[in-house]
Coordinates of C-alpha atoms and ligand atoms in Angstrom, one line a residue:
Chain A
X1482 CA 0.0 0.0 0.0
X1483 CA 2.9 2.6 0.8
X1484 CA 4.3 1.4 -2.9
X1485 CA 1.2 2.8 -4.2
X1486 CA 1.1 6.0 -2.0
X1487 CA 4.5 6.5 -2.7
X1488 CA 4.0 6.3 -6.7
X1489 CA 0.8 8.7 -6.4
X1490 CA 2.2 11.1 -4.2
X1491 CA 5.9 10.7 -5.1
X1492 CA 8.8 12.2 -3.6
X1493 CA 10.7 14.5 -5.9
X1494 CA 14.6 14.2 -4.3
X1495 CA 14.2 10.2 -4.6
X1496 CA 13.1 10.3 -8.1
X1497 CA 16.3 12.3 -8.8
X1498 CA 18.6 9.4 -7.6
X1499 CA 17.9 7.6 -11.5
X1500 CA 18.8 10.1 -14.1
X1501 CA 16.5 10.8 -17.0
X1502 CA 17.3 8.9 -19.4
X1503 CA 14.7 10.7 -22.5
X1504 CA 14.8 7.5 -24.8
X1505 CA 13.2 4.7 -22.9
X1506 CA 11.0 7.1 -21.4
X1507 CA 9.6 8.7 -25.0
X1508 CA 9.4 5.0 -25.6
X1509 CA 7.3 3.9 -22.6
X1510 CA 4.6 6.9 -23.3
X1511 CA 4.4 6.4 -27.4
X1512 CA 3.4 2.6 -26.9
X1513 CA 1.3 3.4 -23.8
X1514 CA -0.2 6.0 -25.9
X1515 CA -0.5 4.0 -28.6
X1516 CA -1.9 0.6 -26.6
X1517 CA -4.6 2.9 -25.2
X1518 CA -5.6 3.8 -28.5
X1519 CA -6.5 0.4 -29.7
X1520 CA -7.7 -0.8 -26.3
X1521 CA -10.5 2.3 -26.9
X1522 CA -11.2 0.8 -30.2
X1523 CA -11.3 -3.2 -28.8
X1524 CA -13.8 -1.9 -25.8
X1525 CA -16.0 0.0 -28.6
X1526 CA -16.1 -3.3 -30.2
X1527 CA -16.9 -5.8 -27.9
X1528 CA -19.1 -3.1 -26.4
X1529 CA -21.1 -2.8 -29.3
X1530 CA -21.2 -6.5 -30.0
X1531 CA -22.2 -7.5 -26.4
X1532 CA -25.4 -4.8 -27.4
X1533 CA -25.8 -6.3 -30.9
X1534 CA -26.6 -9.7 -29.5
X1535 CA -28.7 -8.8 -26.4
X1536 CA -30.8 -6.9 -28.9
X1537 CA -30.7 -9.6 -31.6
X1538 CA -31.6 -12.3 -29.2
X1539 CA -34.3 -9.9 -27.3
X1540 CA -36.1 -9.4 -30.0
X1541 CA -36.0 -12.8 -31.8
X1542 CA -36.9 -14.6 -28.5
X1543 CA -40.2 -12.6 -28.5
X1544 CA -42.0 -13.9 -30.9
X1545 CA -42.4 -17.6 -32.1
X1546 CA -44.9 -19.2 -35.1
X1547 CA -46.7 -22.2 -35.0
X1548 CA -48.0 -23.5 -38.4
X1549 CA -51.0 -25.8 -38.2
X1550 CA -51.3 -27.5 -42.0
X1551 CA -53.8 -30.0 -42.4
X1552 CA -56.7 -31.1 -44.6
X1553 CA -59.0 -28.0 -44.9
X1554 CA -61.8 -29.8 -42.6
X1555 CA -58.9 -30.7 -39.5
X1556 CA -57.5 -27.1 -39.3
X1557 CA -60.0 -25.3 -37.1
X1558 CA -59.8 -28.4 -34.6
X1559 CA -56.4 -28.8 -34.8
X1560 CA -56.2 -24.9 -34.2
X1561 CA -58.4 -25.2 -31.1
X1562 CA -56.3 -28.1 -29.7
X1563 CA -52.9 -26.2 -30.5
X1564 CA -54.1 -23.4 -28.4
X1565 CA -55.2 -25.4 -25.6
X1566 CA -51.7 -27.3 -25.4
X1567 CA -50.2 -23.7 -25.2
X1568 CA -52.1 -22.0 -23.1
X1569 CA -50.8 -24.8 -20.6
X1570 CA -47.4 -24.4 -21.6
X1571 CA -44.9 -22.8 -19.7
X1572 CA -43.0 -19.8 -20.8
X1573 CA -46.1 -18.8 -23.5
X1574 CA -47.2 -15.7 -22.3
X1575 CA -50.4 -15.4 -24.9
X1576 CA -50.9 -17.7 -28.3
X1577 CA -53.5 -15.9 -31.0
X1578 CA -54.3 -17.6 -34.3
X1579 CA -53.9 -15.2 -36.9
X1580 CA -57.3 -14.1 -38.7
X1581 CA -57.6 -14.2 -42.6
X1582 CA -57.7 -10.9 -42.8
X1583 CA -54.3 -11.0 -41.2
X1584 CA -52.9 -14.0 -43.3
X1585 CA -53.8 -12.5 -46.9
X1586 CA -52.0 -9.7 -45.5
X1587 CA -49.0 -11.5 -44.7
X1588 CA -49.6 -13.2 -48.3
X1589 CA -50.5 -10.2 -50.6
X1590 CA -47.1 -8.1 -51.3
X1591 CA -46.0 -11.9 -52.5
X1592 CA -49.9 -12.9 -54.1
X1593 CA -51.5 -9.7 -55.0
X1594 CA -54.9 -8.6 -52.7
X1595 CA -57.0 -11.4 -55.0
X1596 CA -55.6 -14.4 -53.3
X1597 CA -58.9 -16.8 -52.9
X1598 CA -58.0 -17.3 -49.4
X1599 CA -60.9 -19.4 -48.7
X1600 CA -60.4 -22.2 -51.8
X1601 CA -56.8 -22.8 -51.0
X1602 CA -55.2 -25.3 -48.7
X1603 CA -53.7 -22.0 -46.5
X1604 CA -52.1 -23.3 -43.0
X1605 CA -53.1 -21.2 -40.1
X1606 CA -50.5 -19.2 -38.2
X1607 CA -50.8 -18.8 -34.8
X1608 CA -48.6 -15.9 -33.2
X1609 CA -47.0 -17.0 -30.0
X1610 CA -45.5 -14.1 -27.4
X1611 CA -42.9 -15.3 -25.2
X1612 CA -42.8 -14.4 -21.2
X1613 CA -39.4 -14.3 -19.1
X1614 CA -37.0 -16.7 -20.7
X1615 CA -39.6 -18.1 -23.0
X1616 CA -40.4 -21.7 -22.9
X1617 CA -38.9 -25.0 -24.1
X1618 CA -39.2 -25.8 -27.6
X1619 CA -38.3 -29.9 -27.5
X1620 CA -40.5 -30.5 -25.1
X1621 CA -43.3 -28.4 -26.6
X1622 CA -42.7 -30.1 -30.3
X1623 CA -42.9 -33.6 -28.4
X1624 CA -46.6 -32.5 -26.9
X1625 CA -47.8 -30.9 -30.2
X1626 CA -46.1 -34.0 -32.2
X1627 CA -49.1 -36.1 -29.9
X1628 CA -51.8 -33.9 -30.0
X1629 CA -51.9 -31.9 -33.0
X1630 CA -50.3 -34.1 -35.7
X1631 CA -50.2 -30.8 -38.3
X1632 CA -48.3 -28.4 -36.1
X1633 CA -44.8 -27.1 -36.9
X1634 CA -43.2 -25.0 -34.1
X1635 CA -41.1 -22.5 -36.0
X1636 CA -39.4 -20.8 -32.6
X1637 CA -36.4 -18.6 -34.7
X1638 CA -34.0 -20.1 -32.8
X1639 CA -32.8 -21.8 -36.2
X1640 CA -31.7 -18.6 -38.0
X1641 CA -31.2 -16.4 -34.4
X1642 CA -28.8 -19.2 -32.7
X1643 CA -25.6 -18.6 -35.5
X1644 CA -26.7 -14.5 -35.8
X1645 CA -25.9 -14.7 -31.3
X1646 CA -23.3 -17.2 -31.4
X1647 CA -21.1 -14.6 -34.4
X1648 CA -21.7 -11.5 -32.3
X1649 CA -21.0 -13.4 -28.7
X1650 CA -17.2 -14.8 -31.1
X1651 CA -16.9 -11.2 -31.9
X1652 CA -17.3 -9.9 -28.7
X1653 CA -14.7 -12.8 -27.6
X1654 CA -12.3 -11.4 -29.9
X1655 CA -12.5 -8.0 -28.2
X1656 CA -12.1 -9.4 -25.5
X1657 CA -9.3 -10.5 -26.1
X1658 CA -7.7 -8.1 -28.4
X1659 CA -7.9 -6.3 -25.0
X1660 CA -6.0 -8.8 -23.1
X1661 CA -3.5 -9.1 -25.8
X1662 CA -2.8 -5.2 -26.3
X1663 CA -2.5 -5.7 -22.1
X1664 CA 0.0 -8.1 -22.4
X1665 CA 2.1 -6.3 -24.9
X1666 CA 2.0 -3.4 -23.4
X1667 CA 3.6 -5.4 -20.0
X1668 CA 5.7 -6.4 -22.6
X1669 CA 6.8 -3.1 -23.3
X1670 CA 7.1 -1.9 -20.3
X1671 CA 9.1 -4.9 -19.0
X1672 CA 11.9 -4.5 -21.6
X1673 CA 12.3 -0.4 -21.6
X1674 CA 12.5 -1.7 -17.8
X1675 CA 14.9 -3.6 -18.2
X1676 CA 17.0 -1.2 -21.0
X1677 CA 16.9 1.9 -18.0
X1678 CA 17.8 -0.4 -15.4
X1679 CA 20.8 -1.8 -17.5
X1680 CA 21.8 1.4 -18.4
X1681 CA 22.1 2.2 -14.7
X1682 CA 23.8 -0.5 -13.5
X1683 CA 26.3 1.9 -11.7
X1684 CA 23.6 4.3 -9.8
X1685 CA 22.0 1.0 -8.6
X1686 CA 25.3 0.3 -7.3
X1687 CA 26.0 2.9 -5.4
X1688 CA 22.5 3.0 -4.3
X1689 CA 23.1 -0.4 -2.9
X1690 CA 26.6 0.6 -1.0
X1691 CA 25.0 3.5 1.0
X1692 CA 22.0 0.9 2.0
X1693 CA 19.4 1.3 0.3
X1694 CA 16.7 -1.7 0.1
X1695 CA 16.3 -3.0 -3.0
X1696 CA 12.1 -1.9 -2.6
X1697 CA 14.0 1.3 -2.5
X1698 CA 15.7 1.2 -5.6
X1699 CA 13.0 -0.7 -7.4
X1700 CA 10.8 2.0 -6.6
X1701 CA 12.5 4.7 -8.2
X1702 CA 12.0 2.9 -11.6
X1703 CA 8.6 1.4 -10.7
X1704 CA 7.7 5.1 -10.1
X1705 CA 9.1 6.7 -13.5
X1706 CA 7.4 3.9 -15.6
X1707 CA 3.8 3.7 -14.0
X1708 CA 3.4 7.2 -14.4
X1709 CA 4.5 7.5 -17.8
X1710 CA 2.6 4.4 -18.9
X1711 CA -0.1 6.3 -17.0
X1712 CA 0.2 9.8 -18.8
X1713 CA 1.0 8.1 -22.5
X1714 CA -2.4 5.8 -21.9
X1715 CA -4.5 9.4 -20.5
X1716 CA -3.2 10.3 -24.1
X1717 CA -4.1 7.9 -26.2
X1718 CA -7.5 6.9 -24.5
X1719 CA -8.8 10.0 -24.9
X1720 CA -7.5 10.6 -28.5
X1721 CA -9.2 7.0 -29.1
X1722 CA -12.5 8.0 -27.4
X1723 CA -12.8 11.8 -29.1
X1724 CA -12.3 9.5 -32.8
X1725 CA -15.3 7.2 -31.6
X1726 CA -17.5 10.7 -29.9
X1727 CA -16.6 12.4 -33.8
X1728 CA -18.0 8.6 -35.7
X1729 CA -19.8 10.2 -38.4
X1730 CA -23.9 9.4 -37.3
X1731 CA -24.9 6.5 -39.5
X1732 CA -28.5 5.9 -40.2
X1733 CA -30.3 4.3 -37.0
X1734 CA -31.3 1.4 -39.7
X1735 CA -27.7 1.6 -40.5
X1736 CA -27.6 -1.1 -38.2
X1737 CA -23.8 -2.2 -36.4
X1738 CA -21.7 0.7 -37.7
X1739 CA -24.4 2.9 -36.1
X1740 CA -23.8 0.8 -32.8
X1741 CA -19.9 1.0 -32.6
X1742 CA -19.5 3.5 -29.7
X1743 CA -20.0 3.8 -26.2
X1744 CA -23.2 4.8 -25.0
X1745 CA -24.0 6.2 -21.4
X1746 CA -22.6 4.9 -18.9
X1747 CA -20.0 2.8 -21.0
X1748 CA -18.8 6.4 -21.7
X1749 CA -16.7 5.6 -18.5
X1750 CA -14.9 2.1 -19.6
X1751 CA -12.6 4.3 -21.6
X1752 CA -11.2 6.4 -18.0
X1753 CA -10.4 3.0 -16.9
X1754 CA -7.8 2.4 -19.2
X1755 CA -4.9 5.0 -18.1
X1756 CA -5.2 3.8 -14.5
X1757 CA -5.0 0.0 -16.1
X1758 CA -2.0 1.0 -17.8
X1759 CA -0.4 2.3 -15.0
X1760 CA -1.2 -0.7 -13.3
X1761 CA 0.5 -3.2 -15.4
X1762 CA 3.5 -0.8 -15.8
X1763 CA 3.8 -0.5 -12.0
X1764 CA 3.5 -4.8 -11.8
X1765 CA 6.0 -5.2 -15.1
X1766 CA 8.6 -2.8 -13.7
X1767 CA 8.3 -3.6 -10.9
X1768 CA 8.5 -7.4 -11.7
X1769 CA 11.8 -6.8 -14.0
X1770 CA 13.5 -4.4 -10.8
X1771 CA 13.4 -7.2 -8.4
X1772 CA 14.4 -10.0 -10.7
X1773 CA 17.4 -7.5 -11.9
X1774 CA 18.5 -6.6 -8.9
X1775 CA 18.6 -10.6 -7.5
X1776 CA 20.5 -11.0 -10.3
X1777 CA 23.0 -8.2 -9.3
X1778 CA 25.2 -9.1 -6.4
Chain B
X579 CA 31.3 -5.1 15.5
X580 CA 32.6 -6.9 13.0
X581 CA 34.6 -10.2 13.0
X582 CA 36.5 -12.1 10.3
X583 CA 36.8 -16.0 11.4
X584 CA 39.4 -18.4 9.4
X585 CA 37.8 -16.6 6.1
X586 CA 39.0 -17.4 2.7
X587 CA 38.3 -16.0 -0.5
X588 CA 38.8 -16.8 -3.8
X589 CA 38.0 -14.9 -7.1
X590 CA 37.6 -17.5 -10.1
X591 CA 40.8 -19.8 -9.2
X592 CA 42.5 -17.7 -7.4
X593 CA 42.9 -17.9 -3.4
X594 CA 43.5 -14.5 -2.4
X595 CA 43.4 -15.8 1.5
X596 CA 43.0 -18.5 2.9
X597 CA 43.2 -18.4 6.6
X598 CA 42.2 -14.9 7.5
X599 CA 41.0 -13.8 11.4
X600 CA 40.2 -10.4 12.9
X601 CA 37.9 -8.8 15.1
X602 CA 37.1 -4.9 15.1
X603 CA 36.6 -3.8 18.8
X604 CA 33.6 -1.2 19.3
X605 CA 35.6 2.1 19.6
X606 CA 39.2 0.4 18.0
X607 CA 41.3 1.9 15.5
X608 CA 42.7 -0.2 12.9
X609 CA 44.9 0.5 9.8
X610 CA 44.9 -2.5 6.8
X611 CA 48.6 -2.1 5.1
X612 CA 50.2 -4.5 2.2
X613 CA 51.3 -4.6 -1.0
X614 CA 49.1 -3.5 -3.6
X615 CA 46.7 -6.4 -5.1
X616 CA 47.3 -8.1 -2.0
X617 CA 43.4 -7.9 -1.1
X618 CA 43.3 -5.4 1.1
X619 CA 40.0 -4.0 -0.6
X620 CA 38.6 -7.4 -1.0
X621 CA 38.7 -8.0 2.9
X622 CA 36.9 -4.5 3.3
X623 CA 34.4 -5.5 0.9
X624 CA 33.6 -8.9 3.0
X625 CA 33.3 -6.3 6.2
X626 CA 30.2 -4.5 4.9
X627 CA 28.6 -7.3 3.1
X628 CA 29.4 -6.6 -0.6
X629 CA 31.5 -9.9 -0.7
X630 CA 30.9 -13.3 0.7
X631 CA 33.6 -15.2 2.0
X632 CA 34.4 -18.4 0.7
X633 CA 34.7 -20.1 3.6
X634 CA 35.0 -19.6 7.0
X635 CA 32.6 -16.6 8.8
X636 CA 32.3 -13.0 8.2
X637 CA 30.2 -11.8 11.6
X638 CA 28.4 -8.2 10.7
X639 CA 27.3 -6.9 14.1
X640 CA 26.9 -10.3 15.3
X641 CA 25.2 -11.5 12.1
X642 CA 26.3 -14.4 9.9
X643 CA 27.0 -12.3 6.4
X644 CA 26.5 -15.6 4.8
X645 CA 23.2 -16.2 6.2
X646 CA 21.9 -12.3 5.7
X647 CA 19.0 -11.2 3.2
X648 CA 19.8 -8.1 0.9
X649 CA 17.4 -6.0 3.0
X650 CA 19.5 -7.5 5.9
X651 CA 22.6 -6.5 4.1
X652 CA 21.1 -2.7 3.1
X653 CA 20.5 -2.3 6.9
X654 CA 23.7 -3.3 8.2
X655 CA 25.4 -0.2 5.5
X656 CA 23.3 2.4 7.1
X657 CA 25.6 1.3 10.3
X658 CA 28.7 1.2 8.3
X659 CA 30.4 4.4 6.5
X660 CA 32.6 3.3 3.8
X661 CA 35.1 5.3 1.9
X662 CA 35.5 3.3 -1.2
X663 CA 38.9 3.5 -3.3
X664 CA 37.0 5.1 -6.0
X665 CA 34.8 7.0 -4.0
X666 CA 31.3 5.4 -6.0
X667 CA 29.2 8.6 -6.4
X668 CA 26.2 9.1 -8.7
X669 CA 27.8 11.3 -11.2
X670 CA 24.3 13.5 -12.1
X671 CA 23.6 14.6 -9.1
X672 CA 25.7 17.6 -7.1
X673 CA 28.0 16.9 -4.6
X674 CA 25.8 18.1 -1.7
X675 CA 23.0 15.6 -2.8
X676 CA 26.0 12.4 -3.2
X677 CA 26.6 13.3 0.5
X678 CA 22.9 12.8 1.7
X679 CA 22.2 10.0 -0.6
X680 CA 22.7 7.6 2.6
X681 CA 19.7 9.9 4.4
X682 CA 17.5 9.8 0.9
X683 CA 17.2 6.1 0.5
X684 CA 16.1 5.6 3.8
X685 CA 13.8 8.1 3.6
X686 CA 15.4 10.6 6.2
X687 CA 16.4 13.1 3.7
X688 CA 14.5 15.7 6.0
X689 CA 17.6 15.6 8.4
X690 CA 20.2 16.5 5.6
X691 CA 19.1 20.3 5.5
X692 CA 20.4 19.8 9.3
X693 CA 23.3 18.3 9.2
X694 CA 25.0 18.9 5.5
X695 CA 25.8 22.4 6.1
X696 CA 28.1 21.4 9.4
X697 CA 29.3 18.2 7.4
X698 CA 30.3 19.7 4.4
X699 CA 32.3 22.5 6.6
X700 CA 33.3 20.1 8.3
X701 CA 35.5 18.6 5.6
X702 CA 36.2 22.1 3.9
X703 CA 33.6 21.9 0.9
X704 CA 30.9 24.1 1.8
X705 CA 31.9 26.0 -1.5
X706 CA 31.6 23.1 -3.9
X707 CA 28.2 21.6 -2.6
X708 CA 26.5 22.6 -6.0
X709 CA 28.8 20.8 -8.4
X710 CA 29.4 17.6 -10.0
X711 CA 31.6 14.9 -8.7
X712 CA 33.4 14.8 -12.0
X713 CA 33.8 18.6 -11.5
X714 CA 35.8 18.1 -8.1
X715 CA 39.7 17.4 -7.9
X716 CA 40.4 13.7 -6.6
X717 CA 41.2 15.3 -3.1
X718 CA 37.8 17.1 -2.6
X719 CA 36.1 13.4 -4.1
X720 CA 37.6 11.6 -1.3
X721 CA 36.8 14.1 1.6
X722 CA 33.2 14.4 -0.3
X723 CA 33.3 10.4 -0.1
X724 CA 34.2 11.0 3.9
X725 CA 31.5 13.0 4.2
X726 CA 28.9 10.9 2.8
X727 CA 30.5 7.9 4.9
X728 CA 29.6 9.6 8.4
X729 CA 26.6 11.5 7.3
X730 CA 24.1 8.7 8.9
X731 CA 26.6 8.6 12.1
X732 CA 27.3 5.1 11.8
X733 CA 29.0 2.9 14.0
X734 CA 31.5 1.5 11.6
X735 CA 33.8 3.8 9.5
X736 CA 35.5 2.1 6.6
X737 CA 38.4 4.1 4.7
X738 CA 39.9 2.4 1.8
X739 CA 43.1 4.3 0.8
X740 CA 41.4 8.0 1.6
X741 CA 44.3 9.8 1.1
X742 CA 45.6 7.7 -2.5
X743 CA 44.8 10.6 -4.2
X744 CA 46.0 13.6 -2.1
X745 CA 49.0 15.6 -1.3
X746 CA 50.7 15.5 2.7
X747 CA 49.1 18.1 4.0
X748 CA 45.4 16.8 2.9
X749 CA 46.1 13.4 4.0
X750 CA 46.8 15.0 7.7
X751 CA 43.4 16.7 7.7
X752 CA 41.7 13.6 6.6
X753 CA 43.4 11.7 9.2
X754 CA 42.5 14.6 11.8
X755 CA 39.0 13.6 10.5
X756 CA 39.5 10.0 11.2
X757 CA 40.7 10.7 14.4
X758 CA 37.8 12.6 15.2
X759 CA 35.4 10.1 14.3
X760 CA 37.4 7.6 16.5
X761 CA 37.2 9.9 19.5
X762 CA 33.2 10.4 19.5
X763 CA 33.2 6.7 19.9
X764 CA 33.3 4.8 16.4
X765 CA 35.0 2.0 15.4
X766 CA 37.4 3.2 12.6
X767 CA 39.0 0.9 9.5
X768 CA 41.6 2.4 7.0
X769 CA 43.0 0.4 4.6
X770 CA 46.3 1.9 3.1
X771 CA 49.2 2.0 2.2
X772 CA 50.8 4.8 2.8
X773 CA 53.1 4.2 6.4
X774 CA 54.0 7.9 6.8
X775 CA 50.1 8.5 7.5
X776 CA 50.4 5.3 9.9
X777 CA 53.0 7.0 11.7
X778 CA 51.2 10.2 12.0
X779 CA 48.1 8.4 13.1
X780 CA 50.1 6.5 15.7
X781 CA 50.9 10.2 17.4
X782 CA 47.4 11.2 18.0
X783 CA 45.5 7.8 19.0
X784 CA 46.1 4.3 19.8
X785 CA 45.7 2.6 16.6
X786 CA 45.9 -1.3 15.7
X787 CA 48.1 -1.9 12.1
X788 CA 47.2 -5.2 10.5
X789 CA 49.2 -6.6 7.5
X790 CA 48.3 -8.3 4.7
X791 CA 50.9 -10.1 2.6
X792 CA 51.2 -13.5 1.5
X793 CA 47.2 -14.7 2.5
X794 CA 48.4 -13.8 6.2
X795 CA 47.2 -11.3 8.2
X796 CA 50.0 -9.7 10.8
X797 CA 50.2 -7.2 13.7
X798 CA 52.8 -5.0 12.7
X799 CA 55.0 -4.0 15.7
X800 CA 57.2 -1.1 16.7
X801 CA 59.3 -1.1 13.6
X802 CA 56.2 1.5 11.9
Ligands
ATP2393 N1 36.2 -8.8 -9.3 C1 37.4 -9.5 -9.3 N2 37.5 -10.6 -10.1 C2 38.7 -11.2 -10.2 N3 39.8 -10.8 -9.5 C3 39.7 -9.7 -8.7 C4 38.5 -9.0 -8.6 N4 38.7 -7.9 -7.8 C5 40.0 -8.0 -7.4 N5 40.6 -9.0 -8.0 C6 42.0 -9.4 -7.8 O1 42.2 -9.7 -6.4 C7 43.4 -9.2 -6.0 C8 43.2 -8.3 -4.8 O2 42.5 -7.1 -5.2 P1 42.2 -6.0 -4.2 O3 41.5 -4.9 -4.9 O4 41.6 -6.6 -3.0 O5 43.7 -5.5 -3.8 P2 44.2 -4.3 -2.9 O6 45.0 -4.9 -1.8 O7 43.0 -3.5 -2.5 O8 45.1 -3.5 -3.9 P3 45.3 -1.9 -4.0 O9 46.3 -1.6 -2.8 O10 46.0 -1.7 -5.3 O11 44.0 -1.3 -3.9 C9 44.0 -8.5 -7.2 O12 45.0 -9.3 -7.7 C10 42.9 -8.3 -8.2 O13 43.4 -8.4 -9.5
MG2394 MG1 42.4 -1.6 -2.9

């Protein structure tokens, strides 16, 4: 805990004991800058994406069909006994069969308005609203299957499962975009550790010879890199979130691109990434001091 | 304070010692002499820790050095002021901050602005506290390196060959130093080899002179 008080508050004459050395440190804030930048970019995404397929699978789940097709004279009693077995079925919050009216509507923009509705061997529809988490198709096939031989339970979930399962692998791939630019970024950090504390070999020395601990030393490093990792990420996060806040407005029907962004509270993910990359440049420094300076007599 | 117990060392092949005993008293004066390359500096450097004897025990304020931790060893420093042969300063930062550097890394930098004024006086470089130590001759590195060494008031002072780089009349006042140090009580160590500075020493306190030569440690007698 004093680590981290001592890195936020700082203390100006122990910083001064390891010499500026301008290369490693322009270094450390470009790819911190540069890290945050895409990380804004891979939380827009898998943001967006984790919307996508709420939405997606929201509204499909809604709504289900069931088509009753049968000989003309079975479909009103097969209708009847359809809407029986789902009035007692779980999960179906109401079950109307569609008028005619309604069908040669559905039918007309392929038909024309002419269709004989009446002479034709037309299956009913019946227009099922799901409650809650909606119910369970299997076993409602397997009751239809013995009570109403001409029903055909059409619940979506053929053509919504792939739509969810590609936004939920995209939002994956965000995720772990993010955990990869992480990674590099410790990465980074580790080795322009490793170049500044190589390149002071002789200041850790003496360091050493008038007693100081090796949390000491460690710290003066661990400080330097954690808040440039921190300022170069400030940087580059907001640079990435201003480019997704000036996105060009898509049409709303536009559909993902119009999604890509943060919106309300997600507006905050982005201010979590400086402190984040502080974080792993204050764990990857400090990582690389210790292991140095074991190494070191 | 410190105690050396049938200690050998070897660097790569080669035994510099192999039978080595002494004891620093609490308040004793003791000169290290030899030839040079005898390992005078290396039995220094197994005295505060920077160097592990081979065999036998090194005991650092009644510590094993063998069986002491680096934080172990960083705190056992703060009780020892060493004068190295090449003085070991950071070279960016001025003089006056070299000095306090034992204060900074143990966080007591706050009691520099009280005593570096009266230390650096002390050793006659209140003028130079702003410069560099390149920018200092080798005699005002050494008394800077003095300074630095007693700055935490440490038990232990370690000199390796303070005076190698100064003329007669500097070695005297780093030796008047020395002497000093001795009187308010600590336990002094100078390695050198300079026996007109032994001789001097001898007229103003009661001082020990160990030889090196050959892997064997001697009392030298009268003959100094
Ligand atoms: N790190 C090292 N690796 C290998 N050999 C070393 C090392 N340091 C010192 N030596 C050797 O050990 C011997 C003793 O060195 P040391 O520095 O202790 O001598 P010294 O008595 O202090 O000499 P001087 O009076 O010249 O300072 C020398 O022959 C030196 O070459
Ligand atoms: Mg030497």
């Amino acid at each position: 805990m004093s680590d981290w008080t001592s890195v936020l508050v700082g203390d100006p004459r122990a910083d001064r004991m390891v010499p500026k050395t301008g290369f490693t440190v322009q270094l450390t804030v470009f790819s911190a800058a540069a890290m945050a930048f895409l990380a804004v970019f891979a939380l827009a995404l898998s943001l967006a994406t984790e919307r996508l397929a709420d939405r997606w699978s929201a509204e499909l789940a809604r709504t289900s069909t069931l088509r009753i097709s049968a000989p003309q004279d079975q479909i009103a009693a097969q209708t009847e006994a359809a809407l029986r077995v789902l009035q007692t079925t779980p999960g179906v919050g109401s079950a109307r069969a569609l008028s005619d009216e309604e069908q040669i509507a559905l039918l007309e923009p392929w038909f024309g308005p002419d269709l004989p509705v009446a002479s034709l061997p037309i299956p009913r529809l019946i227009e099922i609203v799901e409650t809650g988490d909606g119910f369970d198709a299997t076993g409602l096939r397997a009751r239809l299957q013995a009570e109403v031989p001409g029903a055909v339970l059409d619940d979506h979930t053929r053509w919504r499962a792939p739509l969810v399962a590609a936004a939920d692998r995209l939002r994956s791939l965000g995720y772990i975009s993010l955990a990869l630019i992480g990674g590099a970024t410790a990465a980074m950090i580790t080795l322009a550790a490793q170049a500044a504390l190589s390149a002071n070999a002789q200041v850790i020395r003496v360091m050493r010879l008038v007693g100081a601990t090796d949390a000491f030393i460690a710290g003066a490093f661990v400080r330097r890199f954690t808040l440039r990792a921190f300022a170069g990420a400030a940087f580059g996060a907001i640079s990435g979130a201003a480019g997704i806040f000036f996105l060009p407005e898509a049409d709303v029907a536009g559909g993902f691109l119009t999604g890509l962004g943060f919106e309300g509270l997600h507006w905050l993910w982005p201010l979590a990434i400086p402190p984040l990359a502080g974080f792993v440049a204050y764990v990857a420094t400090r990582a690389a001091a210790f292991r140095r300076l074991r190494e070191q007599s | 304070m410190i105690e050396l117990e049938r200690v050998a060392y070897t660097y790569g092949g080669a035994e510099l010692f192999a039978d080595l005993s002494m004891t620093l008293a609490p308040g004793s004066f003791h000169f290290l002499t030899g030839p040079s390359g005898v390992g005078k500096t290396t039995l220094l450097k197994m005295c505060y820790g920077e160097l592990i004897a081979t065999s036998g025990m090194v005991r650092i304020f009644g510590q094993n050095s063998r069986e002491m931790d680096r934080d172990q060893i960083a705190l056992a420093r703060r009780r020892i002021g060493v004068v190295h042969q090449d003085c070991q300063f950071q070279d960016h930062l001025p003089m006056a901050e070299n000095v306090a550097l034992p204060l900074t890394v143990c966080g007591r930098q706050e009691e520099a602005d009280e005593y570096l004024s009266d230390l650096l006086a002390w050793v006659g470089l209140s003028d130079q506290a702003g410069q560099l130590p390149p920018q200092l001759s080798g005699g005002e590195r050494q008394r800077a390196a003095l300074a630095r060494a007693v700055i935490m008031s440490p038990e232990v002072v370690i000199a390796d060959e303070p005076t190698g780089n100064i003329d007669w009349e500097m070695s005297q006042r780093l030796l008047t130093l020395l002497v000093e140090l001795n009187k308010m009580g600590k336990t002094v160590l100078v390695a050198t080899h300079d026996l007109n500075l032994i001789r001097a020493a001898k007229t103003q306190v009661s001082a020990r002179v160990l030889r090196l030569r050959g892997g064997q440690l001697q009392a030298a007698g009268a003959e100094l």
